[in-house]
Amino acid sequence: MEERRGAIIDTCVLVSRKLEALRTLNTKLYVTPIVLLEYLNWALESRNIWRAKGDDKRARGYERLVELLPSLLLELGIEVLEQKFTVTELREATGLVIQRGVDPGDALNAITAKKRKLGIITLDRDWERLPDYATPIITL
């Protein structure tokens, strides 16, 4: 396999308490629009759950995570990677979803990682089903 040119940070890392581990990695870091969408959905769903429970302080904390996301990316030197898919690549991604039981976002990120020769920084063992697309770099 060719040498990787950096790595895409999986959503599970962004929502974890392991962000400091990213500072120790000696590789170019990226997020995709899919990762950003998943992160924003997670934060807003969490906000809504806490708001429904009557905990406005905790709900506001999740809103703050949304507000701070751009600053976090800048601070950690994480670039947003543009994704463009051909119909053939979309077909390949849907095959990963159906045949390997991969999450749709992970399937699309796998296509991007393979095309751009990038690894994946993840805490999610599901990426072990995609070694032909991206080599996981598990940060524990």
mmCIF file of N, CA and C in Angstrom, residues 31-135:
data_model
loop_
_atom_site.group_PDB
_atom_site.id
_atom_site.type_symbol
_atom_site.label_atom_id
_atom_site.label_comp_id
_atom_site.label_asym_id
_atom_site.label_seq_id
_atom_site.Cartn_x
_atom_site.Cartn_y
_atom_site.Cartn_z
ATOM 1 N N VAL A 31 -10.938 16.864 8.251
ATOM 2 C CA VAL A 31 -12.310 16.411 8.437
ATOM 3 C C VAL A 31 -13.008 16.607 7.109
ATOM 4 N N THR A 32 -14.057 15.860 6.909
ATOM 5 C CA THR A 32 -14.848 15.985 5.689
ATOM 6 C C THR A 32 -16.162 16.681 6.014
ATOM 7 N N PRO A 33 -16.860 17.180 5.012
ATOM 8 C CA PRO A 33 -18.190 17.736 5.269
ATOM 9 C C PRO A 33 -19.124 16.718 5.939
ATOM 10 N N ILE A 34 -18.933 15.453 5.634
ATOM 11 C CA ILE A 34 -19.764 14.415 6.262
ATOM 12 C C ILE A 34 -19.487 14.349 7.760
ATOM 13 N N VAL A 35 -18.219 14.401 8.140
ATOM 14 C CA VAL A 35 -17.860 14.395 9.563
ATOM 15 C C VAL A 35 -18.438 15.630 10.255
ATOM 16 N N LEU A 36 -18.342 16.784 9.610
ATOM 17 C CA LEU A 36 -18.899 18.009 10.192
ATOM 18 C C LEU A 36 -20.409 17.891 10.380
ATOM 19 N N LEU A 37 -21.101 17.350 9.386
ATOM 20 C CA LEU A 37 -22.548 17.170 9.489
ATOM 21 C C LEU A 37 -22.894 16.214 10.630
ATOM 22 N N GLU A 38 -22.171 15.099 10.729
ATOM 23 C CA GLU A 38 -22.430 14.145 11.809
ATOM 24 C C GLU A 38 -22.176 14.789 13.172
ATOM 25 N N TYR A 39 -21.104 15.565 13.294
ATOM 26 C CA TYR A 39 -20.790 16.241 14.549
ATOM 27 C C TYR A 39 -21.892 17.230 14.930
ATOM 28 N N LEU A 40 -22.299 18.053 13.974
ATOM 29 C CA LEU A 40 -23.344 19.046 14.252
ATOM 30 C C LEU A 40 -24.658 18.369 14.619
ATOM 31 N N ASN A 41 -25.006 17.297 13.919
ATOM 32 C CA ASN A 41 -26.226 16.554 14.263
ATOM 33 C C ASN A 41 -26.144 15.986 15.671
ATOM 34 N N TRP A 42 -24.998 15.411 16.033
ATOM 35 C CA TRP A 42 -24.806 14.856 17.378
ATOM 36 C C TRP A 42 -24.983 15.953 18.433
ATOM 37 N N ALA A 43 -24.334 17.096 18.225
ATOM 38 C CA ALA A 43 -24.396 18.168 19.212
ATOM 39 C C ALA A 43 -25.811 18.716 19.358
ATOM 40 N N LEU A 44 -26.499 18.907 18.245
ATOM 41 C CA LEU A 44 -27.852 19.463 18.316
ATOM 42 C C LEU A 44 -28.857 18.459 18.872
ATOM 43 N N GLU A 45 -28.689 17.174 18.540
ATOM 44 C CA GLU A 45 -29.557 16.148 19.128
ATOM 45 C C GLU A 45 -29.331 16.066 20.632
ATOM 46 N N SER A 46 -28.070 16.141 21.046
ATOM 47 C CA SER A 46 -27.759 16.114 22.482
ATOM 48 C C SER A 46 -28.359 17.330 23.176
ATOM 49 N N ARG A 47 -28.241 18.499 22.543
ATOM 50 C CA ARG A 47 -28.853 19.715 23.103
ATOM 51 C C ARG A 47 -30.347 19.519 23.297
ATOM 52 N N ASN A 48 -31.006 18.985 22.287
ATOM 53 C CA ASN A 48 -32.459 18.803 22.361
ATOM 54 C C ASN A 48 -32.870 17.814 23.438
ATOM 55 N N ILE A 49 -32.070 16.773 23.624
ATOM 56 C CA ILE A 49 -32.351 15.788 24.681
ATOM 57 C C ILE A 49 -32.287 16.467 26.049
ATOM 58 N N TRP A 50 -31.220 17.254 26.287
ATOM 59 C CA TRP A 50 -31.073 17.910 27.586
ATOM 60 C C TRP A 50 -32.102 19.013 27.790
ATOM 61 N N ARG A 51 -32.451 19.688 26.712
ATOM 62 C CA ARG A 51 -33.489 20.725 26.818
ATOM 63 C C ARG A 51 -34.829 20.079 27.201
ATOM 64 N N ALA A 52 -35.146 18.926 26.591
ATOM 65 C CA ALA A 52 -36.394 18.214 26.903
ATOM 66 C C ALA A 52 -36.414 17.734 28.353
ATOM 67 N N LYS A 53 -35.238 17.449 28.911
ATOM 68 C CA LYS A 53 -35.134 17.027 30.311
ATOM 69 C C LYS A 53 -35.155 18.220 31.263
ATOM 70 N N GLY A 54 -35.185 19.428 30.697
ATOM 71 C CA GLY A 54 -35.237 20.623 31.528
ATOM 72 C C GLY A 54 -33.877 21.115 32.006
ATOM 73 N N ASP A 55 -32.809 20.572 31.460
ATOM 74 C CA ASP A 55 -31.467 20.982 31.871
ATOM 75 C C ASP A 55 -30.911 21.960 30.829
ATOM 76 N N ASP A 56 -31.315 23.215 30.963
ATOM 77 C CA ASP A 56 -30.910 24.236 29.993
ATOM 78 C C ASP A 56 -29.418 24.522 30.022
ATOM 79 N N LYS A 57 -28.807 24.376 31.186
ATOM 80 C CA LYS A 57 -27.367 24.624 31.277
ATOM 81 C C LYS A 57 -26.590 23.611 30.435
ATOM 82 N N ARG A 58 -26.946 22.363 30.571
ATOM 83 C CA ARG A 58 -26.269 21.333 29.781
ATOM 84 C C ARG A 58 -26.602 21.483 28.299
ATOM 85 N N ALA A 59 -27.845 21.832 27.979
ATOM 86 C CA ALA A 59 -28.247 22.061 26.589
ATOM 87 C C ALA A 59 -27.404 23.178 25.986
ATOM 88 N N ARG A 60 -27.202 24.236 26.744
ATOM 89 C CA ARG A 60 -26.387 25.360 26.267
ATOM 90 C C ARG A 60 -24.939 24.930 26.038
ATOM 91 N N GLY A 61 -24.469 23.976 26.823
ATOM 92 C CA GLY A 61 -23.117 23.446 26.634
ATOM 93 C C GLY A 61 -22.936 22.831 25.255
ATOM 94 N N TYR A 62 -23.950 22.122 24.798
ATOM 95 C CA TYR A 62 -23.877 21.539 23.456
ATOM 96 C C TYR A 62 -23.955 22.617 22.369
ATOM 97 N N GLU A 63 -24.728 23.658 22.623
ATOM 98 C CA GLU A 63 -24.743 24.776 21.677
ATOM 99 C C GLU A 63 -23.361 25.414 21.608
ATOM 100 N N ARG A 64 -22.706 25.490 22.740
ATOM 101 C CA ARG A 64 -21.352 26.064 22.786
ATOM 102 C C ARG A 64 -20.371 25.213 21.978
ATOM 103 N N LEU A 65 -20.527 23.887 22.020
ATOM 104 C CA LEU A 65 -19.674 23.015 21.205
ATOM 105 C C LEU A 65 -19.838 23.321 19.721
ATOM 106 N N VAL A 66 -21.067 23.590 19.303
ATOM 107 C CA VAL A 66 -21.322 23.952 17.908
ATOM 108 C C VAL A 66 -20.610 25.260 17.578
ATOM 109 N N GLU A 67 -20.751 26.232 18.459
ATOM 110 C CA GLU A 67 -20.131 27.545 18.231
ATOM 111 C C GLU A 67 -18.606 27.471 18.192
ATOM 112 N N LEU A 68 -18.032 26.591 18.994
ATOM 113 C CA LEU A 68 -16.578 26.498 19.101
ATOM 114 C C LEU A 68 -15.929 25.604 18.052
ATOM 115 N N LEU A 69 -16.712 24.876 17.289
ATOM 116 C CA LEU A 69 -16.143 23.933 16.320
ATOM 117 C C LEU A 69 -15.153 24.586 15.358
ATOM 118 N N PRO A 70 -15.475 25.714 14.724
ATOM 119 C CA PRO A 70 -14.473 26.313 13.815
ATOM 120 C C PRO A 70 -13.159 26.650 14.519
ATOM 121 N N SER A 71 -13.234 27.186 15.724
ATOM 122 C CA SER A 71 -12.022 27.523 16.478
ATOM 123 C C SER A 71 -11.225 26.276 16.829
ATOM 124 N N LEU A 72 -11.913 25.207 17.174
ATOM 125 C CA LEU A 72 -11.249 23.944 17.491
ATOM 126 C C LEU A 72 -10.466 23.429 16.285
ATOM 127 N N LEU A 73 -11.094 23.476 15.125
ATOM 128 C CA LEU A 73 -10.414 23.005 13.915
ATOM 129 C C LEU A 73 -9.163 23.831 13.644
ATOM 130 N N LEU A 74 -9.276 25.144 13.782
ATOM 131 C CA LEU A 74 -8.113 26.015 13.581
ATOM 132 C C LEU A 74 -7.006 25.715 14.592
ATOM 133 N N GLU A 75 -7.389 25.594 15.845
ATOM 134 C CA GLU A 75 -6.417 25.354 16.916
ATOM 135 C C GLU A 75 -5.641 24.063 16.705
ATOM 136 N N LEU A 76 -6.319 23.026 16.225
ATOM 137 C CA LEU A 76 -5.677 21.730 16.026
ATOM 138 C C LEU A 76 -5.076 21.576 14.630
ATOM 139 N N GLY A 77 -5.206 22.609 13.791
ATOM 140 C CA GLY A 77 -4.643 22.540 12.442
ATOM 141 C C GLY A 77 -5.361 21.562 11.532
ATOM 142 N N ILE A 78 -6.654 21.414 11.744
ATOM 143 C CA ILE A 78 -7.453 20.460 10.966
ATOM 144 C C ILE A 78 -8.083 21.186 9.783
ATOM 145 N N GLU A 79 -7.857 20.660 8.589
ATOM 146 C CA GLU A 79 -8.423 21.253 7.388
ATOM 147 C C GLU A 79 -9.705 20.527 6.990
ATOM 148 N N VAL A 80 -10.614 21.271 6.379
ATOM 149 C CA VAL A 80 -11.832 20.668 5.829
ATOM 150 C C VAL A 80 -11.494 20.210 4.411
ATOM 151 N N LEU A 81 -11.697 18.943 4.170
ATOM 152 C CA LEU A 81 -11.365 18.319 2.895
ATOM 153 C C LEU A 81 -12.594 18.284 2.001
ATOM 154 N N GLU A 82 -12.486 18.846 0.831
ATOM 155 C CA GLU A 82 -13.609 18.843 -0.106
ATOM 156 C C GLU A 82 -13.853 17.419 -0.608
ATOM 157 N N GLN A 83 -15.103 17.061 -0.724
ATOM 158 C CA GLN A 83 -15.477 15.753 -1.250
ATOM 159 C C GLN A 83 -16.311 15.941 -2.508
ATOM 160 N N LYS A 84 -15.879 15.265 -3.555
ATOM 161 C CA LYS A 84 -16.660 15.206 -4.790
ATOM 162 C C LYS A 84 -16.761 13.740 -5.156
ATOM 163 N N PHE A 85 -17.961 13.312 -5.498
ATOM 164 C CA PHE A 85 -18.171 11.910 -5.831
ATOM 165 C C PHE A 85 -18.706 11.768 -7.241
ATOM 166 N N THR A 86 -18.175 10.808 -7.955
ATOM 167 C CA THR A 86 -18.753 10.445 -9.241
ATOM 168 C C THR A 86 -19.880 9.454 -8.968
ATOM 169 N N VAL A 87 -20.677 9.200 -9.965
ATOM 170 C CA VAL A 87 -21.742 8.202 -9.822
ATOM 171 C C VAL A 87 -21.127 6.835 -9.539
ATOM 172 N N THR A 88 -20.009 6.534 -10.149
ATOM 173 C CA THR A 88 -19.320 5.260 -9.909
ATOM 174 C C THR A 88 -18.880 5.149 -8.451
ATOM 175 N N GLU A 89 -18.351 6.228 -7.904
ATOM 176 C CA GLU A 89 -17.934 6.220 -6.496
ATOM 177 C C GLU A 89 -19.134 6.105 -5.563
ATOM 178 N N LEU A 90 -20.218 6.763 -5.907
ATOM 179 C CA LEU A 90 -21.436 6.641 -5.114
ATOM 180 C C LEU A 90 -21.944 5.203 -5.138
ATOM 181 N N ARG A 91 -21.872 4.581 -6.286
ATOM 182 C CA ARG A 91 -22.280 3.170 -6.407
ATOM 183 C C ARG A 91 -21.385 2.289 -5.530
ATOM 184 N N GLU A 92 -20.088 2.574 -5.533
ATOM 185 C CA GLU A 92 -19.149 1.824 -4.697
ATOM 186 C C GLU A 92 -19.483 2.013 -3.213
ATOM 187 N N ALA A 93 -19.789 3.241 -2.821
ATOM 188 C CA ALA A 93 -20.138 3.520 -1.422
ATOM 189 C C ALA A 93 -21.414 2.789 -1.011
ATOM 190 N N THR A 94 -22.410 2.793 -1.885
ATOM 191 C CA THR A 94 -23.645 2.082 -1.542
ATOM 192 C C THR A 94 -23.387 0.586 -1.428
ATOM 193 N N GLY A 95 -22.449 0.078 -2.214
ATOM 194 C CA GLY A 95 -22.061 -1.326 -2.079
ATOM 195 C C GLY A 95 -21.455 -1.614 -0.722
ATOM 196 N N LEU A 96 -20.642 -0.696 -0.212
ATOM 197 C CA LEU A 96 -20.061 -0.873 1.121
ATOM 198 C C LEU A 96 -21.143 -0.882 2.197
ATOM 199 N N VAL A 97 -22.135 -0.031 2.025
ATOM 200 C CA VAL A 97 -23.237 0.035 2.983
ATOM 201 C C VAL A 97 -24.000 -1.292 3.002
ATOM 202 N N ILE A 98 -24.323 -1.785 1.828
ATOM 203 C CA ILE A 98 -25.121 -3.005 1.725
ATOM 204 C C ILE A 98 -24.305 -4.264 2.025
ATOM 205 N N GLN A 99 -23.148 -4.399 1.413
ATOM 206 C CA GLN A 99 -22.386 -5.645 1.493
ATOM 207 C C GLN A 99 -21.546 -5.782 2.762
ATOM 208 N N ARG A 100 -21.064 -4.666 3.301
ATOM 209 C CA ARG A 100 -20.207 -4.739 4.491
ATOM 210 C C ARG A 100 -20.880 -4.177 5.732
ATOM 211 N N GLY A 101 -22.095 -3.676 5.594
ATOM 212 C CA GLY A 101 -22.813 -3.139 6.742
ATOM 213 C C GLY A 101 -22.171 -1.895 7.327
ATOM 214 N N VAL A 102 -21.575 -1.091 6.463
ATOM 215 C CA VAL A 102 -20.879 0.120 6.900
ATOM 216 C C VAL A 102 -21.860 1.285 6.942
ATOM 217 N N ASP A 103 -21.694 2.159 7.923
ATOM 218 C CA ASP A 103 -22.474 3.383 8.027
ATOM 219 C C ASP A 103 -22.291 4.195 6.738
ATOM 220 N N PRO A 104 -23.363 4.819 6.215
ATOM 221 C CA PRO A 104 -23.238 5.591 4.969
ATOM 222 C C PRO A 104 -22.164 6.678 5.011
ATOM 223 N N GLY A 105 -22.060 7.390 6.126
ATOM 224 C CA GLY A 105 -21.026 8.415 6.240
ATOM 225 C C GLY A 105 -19.627 7.813 6.170
ATOM 226 N N ASP A 106 -19.431 6.681 6.859
ATOM 227 C CA ASP A 106 -18.133 6.009 6.810
ATOM 228 C C ASP A 106 -17.832 5.501 5.404
ATOM 229 N N ALA A 107 -18.845 5.019 4.721
ATOM 230 C CA ALA A 107 -18.642 4.522 3.353
ATOM 231 C C ALA A 107 -18.161 5.650 2.442
ATOM 232 N N LEU A 108 -18.798 6.801 2.527
ATOM 233 C CA LEU A 108 -18.388 7.939 1.700
ATOM 234 C C LEU A 108 -17.000 8.448 2.102
ATOM 235 N N ASN A 109 -16.714 8.451 3.395
ATOM 236 C CA ASN A 109 -15.377 8.849 3.838
ATOM 237 C C ASN A 109 -14.323 7.822 3.416
ATOM 238 N N ALA A 110 -14.695 6.558 3.370
ATOM 239 C CA ALA A 110 -13.768 5.520 2.909
ATOM 240 C C ALA A 110 -13.390 5.734 1.445
ATOM 241 N N ILE A 111 -14.359 6.088 0.635
ATOM 242 C CA ILE A 111 -14.091 6.370 -0.779
ATOM 243 C C ILE A 111 -13.121 7.550 -0.880
ATOM 244 N N THR A 112 -13.366 8.594 -0.094
ATOM 245 C CA THR A 112 -12.497 9.774 -0.097
ATOM 246 C C THR A 112 -11.096 9.402 0.373
ATOM 247 N N ALA A 113 -10.997 8.625 1.441
ATOM 248 C CA ALA A 113 -9.686 8.232 1.970
ATOM 249 C C ALA A 113 -8.890 7.446 0.933
ATOM 250 N N LYS A 114 -9.546 6.526 0.266
ATOM 251 C CA LYS A 114 -8.869 5.713 -0.742
ATOM 252 C C LYS A 114 -8.398 6.592 -1.905
ATOM 253 N N LYS A 115 -9.277 7.451 -2.381
ATOM 254 C CA LYS A 115 -8.965 8.314 -3.514
ATOM 255 C C LYS A 115 -7.816 9.273 -3.180
ATOM 256 N N ARG A 116 -7.795 9.796 -1.961
ATOM 257 C CA ARG A 116 -6.789 10.790 -1.563
ATOM 258 C C ARG A 116 -5.580 10.180 -0.853
ATOM 259 N N LYS A 117 -5.592 8.845 -0.717
ATOM 260 C CA LYS A 117 -4.505 8.121 -0.035
ATOM 261 C C LYS A 117 -4.335 8.610 1.404
ATOM 262 N N LEU A 118 -5.438 8.632 2.134
ATOM 263 C CA LEU A 118 -5.461 9.081 3.519
ATOM 264 C C LEU A 118 -5.813 7.929 4.448
ATOM 265 N N GLY A 119 -5.350 8.018 5.682
ATOM 266 C CA GLY A 119 -5.759 7.088 6.721
ATOM 267 C C GLY A 119 -6.977 7.641 7.442
ATOM 268 N N ILE A 120 -7.397 6.930 8.470
ATOM 269 C CA ILE A 120 -8.539 7.341 9.291
ATOM 270 C C ILE A 120 -8.106 7.312 10.752
ATOM 271 N N ILE A 121 -8.381 8.391 11.451
ATOM 272 C CA ILE A 121 -8.148 8.435 12.892
ATOM 273 C C ILE A 121 -9.498 8.203 13.543
ATOM 274 N N THR A 122 -9.612 7.095 14.230
ATOM 275 C CA THR A 122 -10.920 6.680 14.732
ATOM 276 C C THR A 122 -10.795 5.915 16.034
ATOM 277 N N LEU A 123 -11.893 5.840 16.737
ATOM 278 C CA LEU A 123 -12.029 4.978 17.905
ATOM 279 C C LEU A 123 -12.983 3.840 17.583
ATOM 280 N N ASP A 124 -13.485 3.843 16.373
ATOM 281 C CA ASP A 124 -14.539 2.948 15.912
ATOM 282 C C ASP A 124 -13.936 1.722 15.229
ATOM 283 N N ARG A 125 -14.169 0.569 15.775
ATOM 284 C CA ARG A 125 -13.633 -0.675 15.212
ATOM 285 C C ARG A 125 -14.303 -1.052 13.885
ATOM 286 N N ASP A 126 -15.386 -0.375 13.516
ATOM 287 C CA ASP A 126 -16.042 -0.660 12.238
ATOM 288 C C ASP A 126 -15.101 -0.443 11.059
ATOM 289 N N TRP A 127 -14.135 0.446 11.214
ATOM 290 C CA TRP A 127 -13.196 0.722 10.129
ATOM 291 C C TRP A 127 -12.300 -0.471 9.835
ATOM 292 N N GLU A 128 -12.222 -1.410 10.758
ATOM 293 C CA GLU A 128 -11.436 -2.622 10.503
ATOM 294 C C GLU A 128 -12.032 -3.433 9.352
ATOM 295 N N ARG A 129 -13.293 -3.173 9.010
ATOM 296 C CA ARG A 129 -13.926 -3.838 7.866
ATOM 297 C C ARG A 129 -13.558 -3.172 6.541
ATOM 298 N N LEU A 130 -12.780 -2.107 6.604
ATOM 299 C CA LEU A 130 -12.438 -1.352 5.395
ATOM 300 C C LEU A 130 -10.929 -1.190 5.203
ATOM 301 N N PRO A 131 -10.129 -2.233 5.479
ATOM 302 C CA PRO A 131 -8.672 -2.063 5.365
ATOM 303 C C PRO A 131 -8.207 -1.793 3.932
ATOM 304 N N ASP A 132 -9.017 -2.147 2.957
ATOM 305 C CA ASP A 132 -8.672 -1.894 1.562
ATOM 306 C C ASP A 132 -8.988 -0.456 1.151
ATOM 307 N N TYR A 133 -9.595 0.306 2.038
ATOM 308 C CA TYR A 133 -9.915 1.702 1.753
ATOM 309 C C TYR A 133 -9.071 2.671 2.569
ATOM 310 N N ALA A 134 -8.902 2.401 3.841
ATOM 311 C CA ALA A 134 -8.126 3.289 4.706
ATOM 312 C C ALA A 134 -7.613 2.494 5.884
ATOM 313 N N THR A 135 -6.371 2.740 6.217
ATOM 314 C CA THR A 135 -5.789 2.095 7.379
ATOM 315 C C THR A 135 -6.170 2.887 8.620
#
